[in-house]
Short mmCIF file of C-alpha atoms in Angstrom, two decimals:
data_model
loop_
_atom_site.label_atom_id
_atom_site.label_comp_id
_atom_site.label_asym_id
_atom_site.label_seq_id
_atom_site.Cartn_x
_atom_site.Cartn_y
_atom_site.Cartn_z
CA UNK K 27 0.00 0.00 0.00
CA UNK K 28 1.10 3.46 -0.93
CA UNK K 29 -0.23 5.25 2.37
CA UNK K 30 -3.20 6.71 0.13
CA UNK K 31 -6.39 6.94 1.04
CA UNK K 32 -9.42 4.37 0.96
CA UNK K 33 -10.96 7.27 -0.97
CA UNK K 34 -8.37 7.49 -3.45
CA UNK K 35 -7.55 3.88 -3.96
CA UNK K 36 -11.06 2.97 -4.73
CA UNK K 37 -11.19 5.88 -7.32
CA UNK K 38 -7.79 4.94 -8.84
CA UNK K 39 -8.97 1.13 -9.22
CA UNK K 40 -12.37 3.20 -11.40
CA UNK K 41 -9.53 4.23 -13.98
CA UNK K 42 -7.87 1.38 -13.64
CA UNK K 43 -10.85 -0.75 -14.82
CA UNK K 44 -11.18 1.73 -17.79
CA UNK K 45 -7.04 1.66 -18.12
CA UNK K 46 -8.20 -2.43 -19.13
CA UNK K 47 -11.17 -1.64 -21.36
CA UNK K 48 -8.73 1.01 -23.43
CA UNK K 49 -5.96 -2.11 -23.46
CA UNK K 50 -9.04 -4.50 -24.55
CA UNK K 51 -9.78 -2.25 -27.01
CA UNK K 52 -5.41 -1.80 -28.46
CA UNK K 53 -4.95 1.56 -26.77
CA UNK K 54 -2.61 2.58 -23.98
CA UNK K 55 -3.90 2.03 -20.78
CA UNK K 56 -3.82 5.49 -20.14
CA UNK K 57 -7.39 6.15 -18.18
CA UNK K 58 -9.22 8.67 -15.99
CA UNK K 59 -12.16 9.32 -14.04
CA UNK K 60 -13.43 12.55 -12.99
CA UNK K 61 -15.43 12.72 -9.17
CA UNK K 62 -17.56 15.47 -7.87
CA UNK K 63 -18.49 15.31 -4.30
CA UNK K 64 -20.84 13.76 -3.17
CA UNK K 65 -21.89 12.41 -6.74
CA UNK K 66 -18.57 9.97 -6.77
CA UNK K 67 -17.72 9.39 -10.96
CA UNK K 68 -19.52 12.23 -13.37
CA UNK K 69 -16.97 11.04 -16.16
CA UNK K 70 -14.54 8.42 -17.31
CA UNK K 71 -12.31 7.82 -20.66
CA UNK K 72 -9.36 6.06 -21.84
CA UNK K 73 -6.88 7.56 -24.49
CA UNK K 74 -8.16 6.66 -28.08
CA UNK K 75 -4.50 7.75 -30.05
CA UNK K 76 -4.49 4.78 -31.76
CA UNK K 77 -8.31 4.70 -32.86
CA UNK K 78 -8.58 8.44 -33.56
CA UNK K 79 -4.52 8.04 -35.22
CA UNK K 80 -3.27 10.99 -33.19
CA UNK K 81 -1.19 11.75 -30.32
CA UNK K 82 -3.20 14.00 -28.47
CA UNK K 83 -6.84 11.81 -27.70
CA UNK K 84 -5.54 11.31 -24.20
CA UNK K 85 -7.90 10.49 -21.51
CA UNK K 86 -7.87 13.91 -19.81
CA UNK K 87 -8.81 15.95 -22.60
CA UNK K 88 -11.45 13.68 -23.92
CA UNK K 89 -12.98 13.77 -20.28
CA UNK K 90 -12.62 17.75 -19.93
CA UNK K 91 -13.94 18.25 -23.66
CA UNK K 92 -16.80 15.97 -23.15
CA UNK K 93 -17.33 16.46 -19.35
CA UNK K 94 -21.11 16.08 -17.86
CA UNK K 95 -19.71 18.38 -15.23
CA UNK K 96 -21.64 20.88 -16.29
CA UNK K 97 -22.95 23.57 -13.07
CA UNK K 98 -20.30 21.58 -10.61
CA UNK K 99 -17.76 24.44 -9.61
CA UNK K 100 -14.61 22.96 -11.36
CA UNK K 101 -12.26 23.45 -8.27
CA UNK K 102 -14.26 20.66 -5.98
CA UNK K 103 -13.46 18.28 -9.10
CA UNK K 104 -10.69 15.58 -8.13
CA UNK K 105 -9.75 13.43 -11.47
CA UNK K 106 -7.66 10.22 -11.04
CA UNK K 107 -5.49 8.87 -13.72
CA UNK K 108 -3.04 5.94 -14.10
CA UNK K 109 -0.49 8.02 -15.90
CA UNK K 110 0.83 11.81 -14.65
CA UNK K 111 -0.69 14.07 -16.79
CA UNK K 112 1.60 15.54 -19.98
CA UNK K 113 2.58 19.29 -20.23
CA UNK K 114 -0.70 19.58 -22.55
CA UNK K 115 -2.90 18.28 -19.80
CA UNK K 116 -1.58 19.57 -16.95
CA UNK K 117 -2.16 23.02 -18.67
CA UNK K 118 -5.69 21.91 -19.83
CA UNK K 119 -6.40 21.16 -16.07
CA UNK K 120 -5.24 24.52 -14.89
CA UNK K 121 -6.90 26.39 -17.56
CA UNK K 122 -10.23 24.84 -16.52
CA UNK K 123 -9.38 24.88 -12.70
CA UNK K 124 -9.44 21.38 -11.76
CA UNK K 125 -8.65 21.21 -8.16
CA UNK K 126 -7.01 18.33 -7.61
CA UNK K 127 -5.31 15.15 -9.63
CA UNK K 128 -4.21 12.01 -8.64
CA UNK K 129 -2.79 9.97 -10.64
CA UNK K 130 -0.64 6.41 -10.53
CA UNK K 131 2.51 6.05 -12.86
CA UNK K 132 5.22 9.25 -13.15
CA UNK K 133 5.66 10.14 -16.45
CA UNK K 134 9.57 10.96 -16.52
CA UNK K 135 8.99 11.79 -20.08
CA UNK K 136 6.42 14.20 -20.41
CA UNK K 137 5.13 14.31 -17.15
CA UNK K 138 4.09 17.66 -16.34
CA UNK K 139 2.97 18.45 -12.76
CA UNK K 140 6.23 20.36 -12.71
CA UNK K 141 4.64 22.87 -14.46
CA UNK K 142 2.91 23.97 -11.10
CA UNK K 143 5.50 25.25 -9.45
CA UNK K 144 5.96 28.12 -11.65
CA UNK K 145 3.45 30.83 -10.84
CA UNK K 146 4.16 32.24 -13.99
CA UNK K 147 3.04 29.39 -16.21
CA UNK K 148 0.12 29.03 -13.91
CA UNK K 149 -1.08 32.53 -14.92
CA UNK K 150 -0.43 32.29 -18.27
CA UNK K 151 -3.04 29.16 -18.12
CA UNK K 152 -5.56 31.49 -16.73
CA UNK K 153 -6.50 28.61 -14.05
CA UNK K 154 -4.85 27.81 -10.97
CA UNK K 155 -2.43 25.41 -9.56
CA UNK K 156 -4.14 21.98 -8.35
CA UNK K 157 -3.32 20.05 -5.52
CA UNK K 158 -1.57 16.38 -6.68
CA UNK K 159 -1.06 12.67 -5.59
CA UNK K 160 1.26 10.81 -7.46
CA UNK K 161 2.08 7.69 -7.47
CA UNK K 162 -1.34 6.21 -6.36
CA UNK K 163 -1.39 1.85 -7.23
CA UNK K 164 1.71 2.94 -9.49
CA UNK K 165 2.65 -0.73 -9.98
CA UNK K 166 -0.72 -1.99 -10.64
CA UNK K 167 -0.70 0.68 -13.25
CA UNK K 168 2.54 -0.32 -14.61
CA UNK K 169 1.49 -4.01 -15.28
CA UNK K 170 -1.22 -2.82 -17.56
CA UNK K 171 1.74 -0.12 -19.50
CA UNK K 172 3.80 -3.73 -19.52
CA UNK K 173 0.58 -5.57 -21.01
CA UNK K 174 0.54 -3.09 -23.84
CA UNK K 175 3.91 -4.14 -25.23
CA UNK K 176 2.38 -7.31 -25.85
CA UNK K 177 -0.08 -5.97 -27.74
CA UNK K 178 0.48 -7.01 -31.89
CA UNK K 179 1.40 -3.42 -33.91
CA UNK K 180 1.89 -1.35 -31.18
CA UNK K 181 3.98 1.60 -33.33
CA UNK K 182 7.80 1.76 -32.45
CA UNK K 183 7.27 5.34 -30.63
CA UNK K 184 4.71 4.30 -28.17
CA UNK K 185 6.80 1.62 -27.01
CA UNK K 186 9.47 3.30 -26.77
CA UNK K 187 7.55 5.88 -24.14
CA UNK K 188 5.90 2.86 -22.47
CA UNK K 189 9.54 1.16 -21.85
CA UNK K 190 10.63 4.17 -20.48
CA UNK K 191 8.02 4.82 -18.49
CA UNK K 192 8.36 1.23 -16.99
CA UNK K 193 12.12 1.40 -16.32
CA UNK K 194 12.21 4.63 -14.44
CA UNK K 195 8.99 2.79 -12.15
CA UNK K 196 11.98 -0.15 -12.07
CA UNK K 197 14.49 2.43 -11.15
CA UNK K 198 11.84 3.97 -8.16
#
């Protein structure tokens, strides 16, 4: 256990269930849910690159694009994911306020919860700086980022990333 809470476990094993259905369906396991209190899950999707043949159908922009979160003050909004949010969705989140993410497997890559601890950045997003977990069930979201590599045409540059990603979780 990874000292997180019940809370945030049970919400992390939501994306993880959808992290399965994206692998089911030949995309990375990349998954997220979105929870408003006291309503639990108003959202959930998985990145579709592979379906939609780009690289930027990841699972937090599809769920902030299509959110039913509509009249829920965007700061009380906690979304878990089982990879850190990217540079283009950690901006995304602070442009619409999110106020919180937690999310399983770092991305050493092009992980970008970094990007919060530069005020300036933050402004120039228009948002505000959300609160983060990392880390959350980060090996059980590894072994689905290891399934994917097993996965028949999986294109040369996403598995390079996912290798990556998996040795620096060896590394941790």
């Amino acid at each position: 256990m990874d000292g997180s809470s019940p809370e945030d476990l049970g919400y992390m094993k939501e994306a993880l269930k959808t992290a399965r259905e994206a692998l089911q369906q030949g995309e990375v396991p990349c998954a997220a849910v979105m929870v408003a209190p006291g309503q639990g899950i108003v959202a959930r999707a998985h990145a579709t690159d592979r379906q939609r043949r780009n690289r930027i159908s990841h699972a937090e922009l599809l769920l902030l694009l299509d959110s039913p979160a509509v009249g829920i003050r965007r700061d009380s909004l906690t979304l878990y994911s089982t990879l850190e949010p990217c540079v283009m969705c950690t901006a995304a989140l602070m442009t619409e306020g999110i106020g919180r993410v937690v999310f399983g497997l770092p991305s050493p890559i092009d992980g970008g919860t970094y990007l919060l601890d530069d005020l300036t950045t933050v402004a120039r997003c228009g948002g505000a700086a959300f609160d983060f977990t990392g880390g959350v069930m980060a090996q059980e979201c590894a072994r689905l980022f290891a399934e994917f590599l097993d996965l028949p045409g999986v294109p040369t540059g996403m598995t390079q990333f996912v290798r990556v990603l998996l040795d620096s979780q060896d590394e941790s």
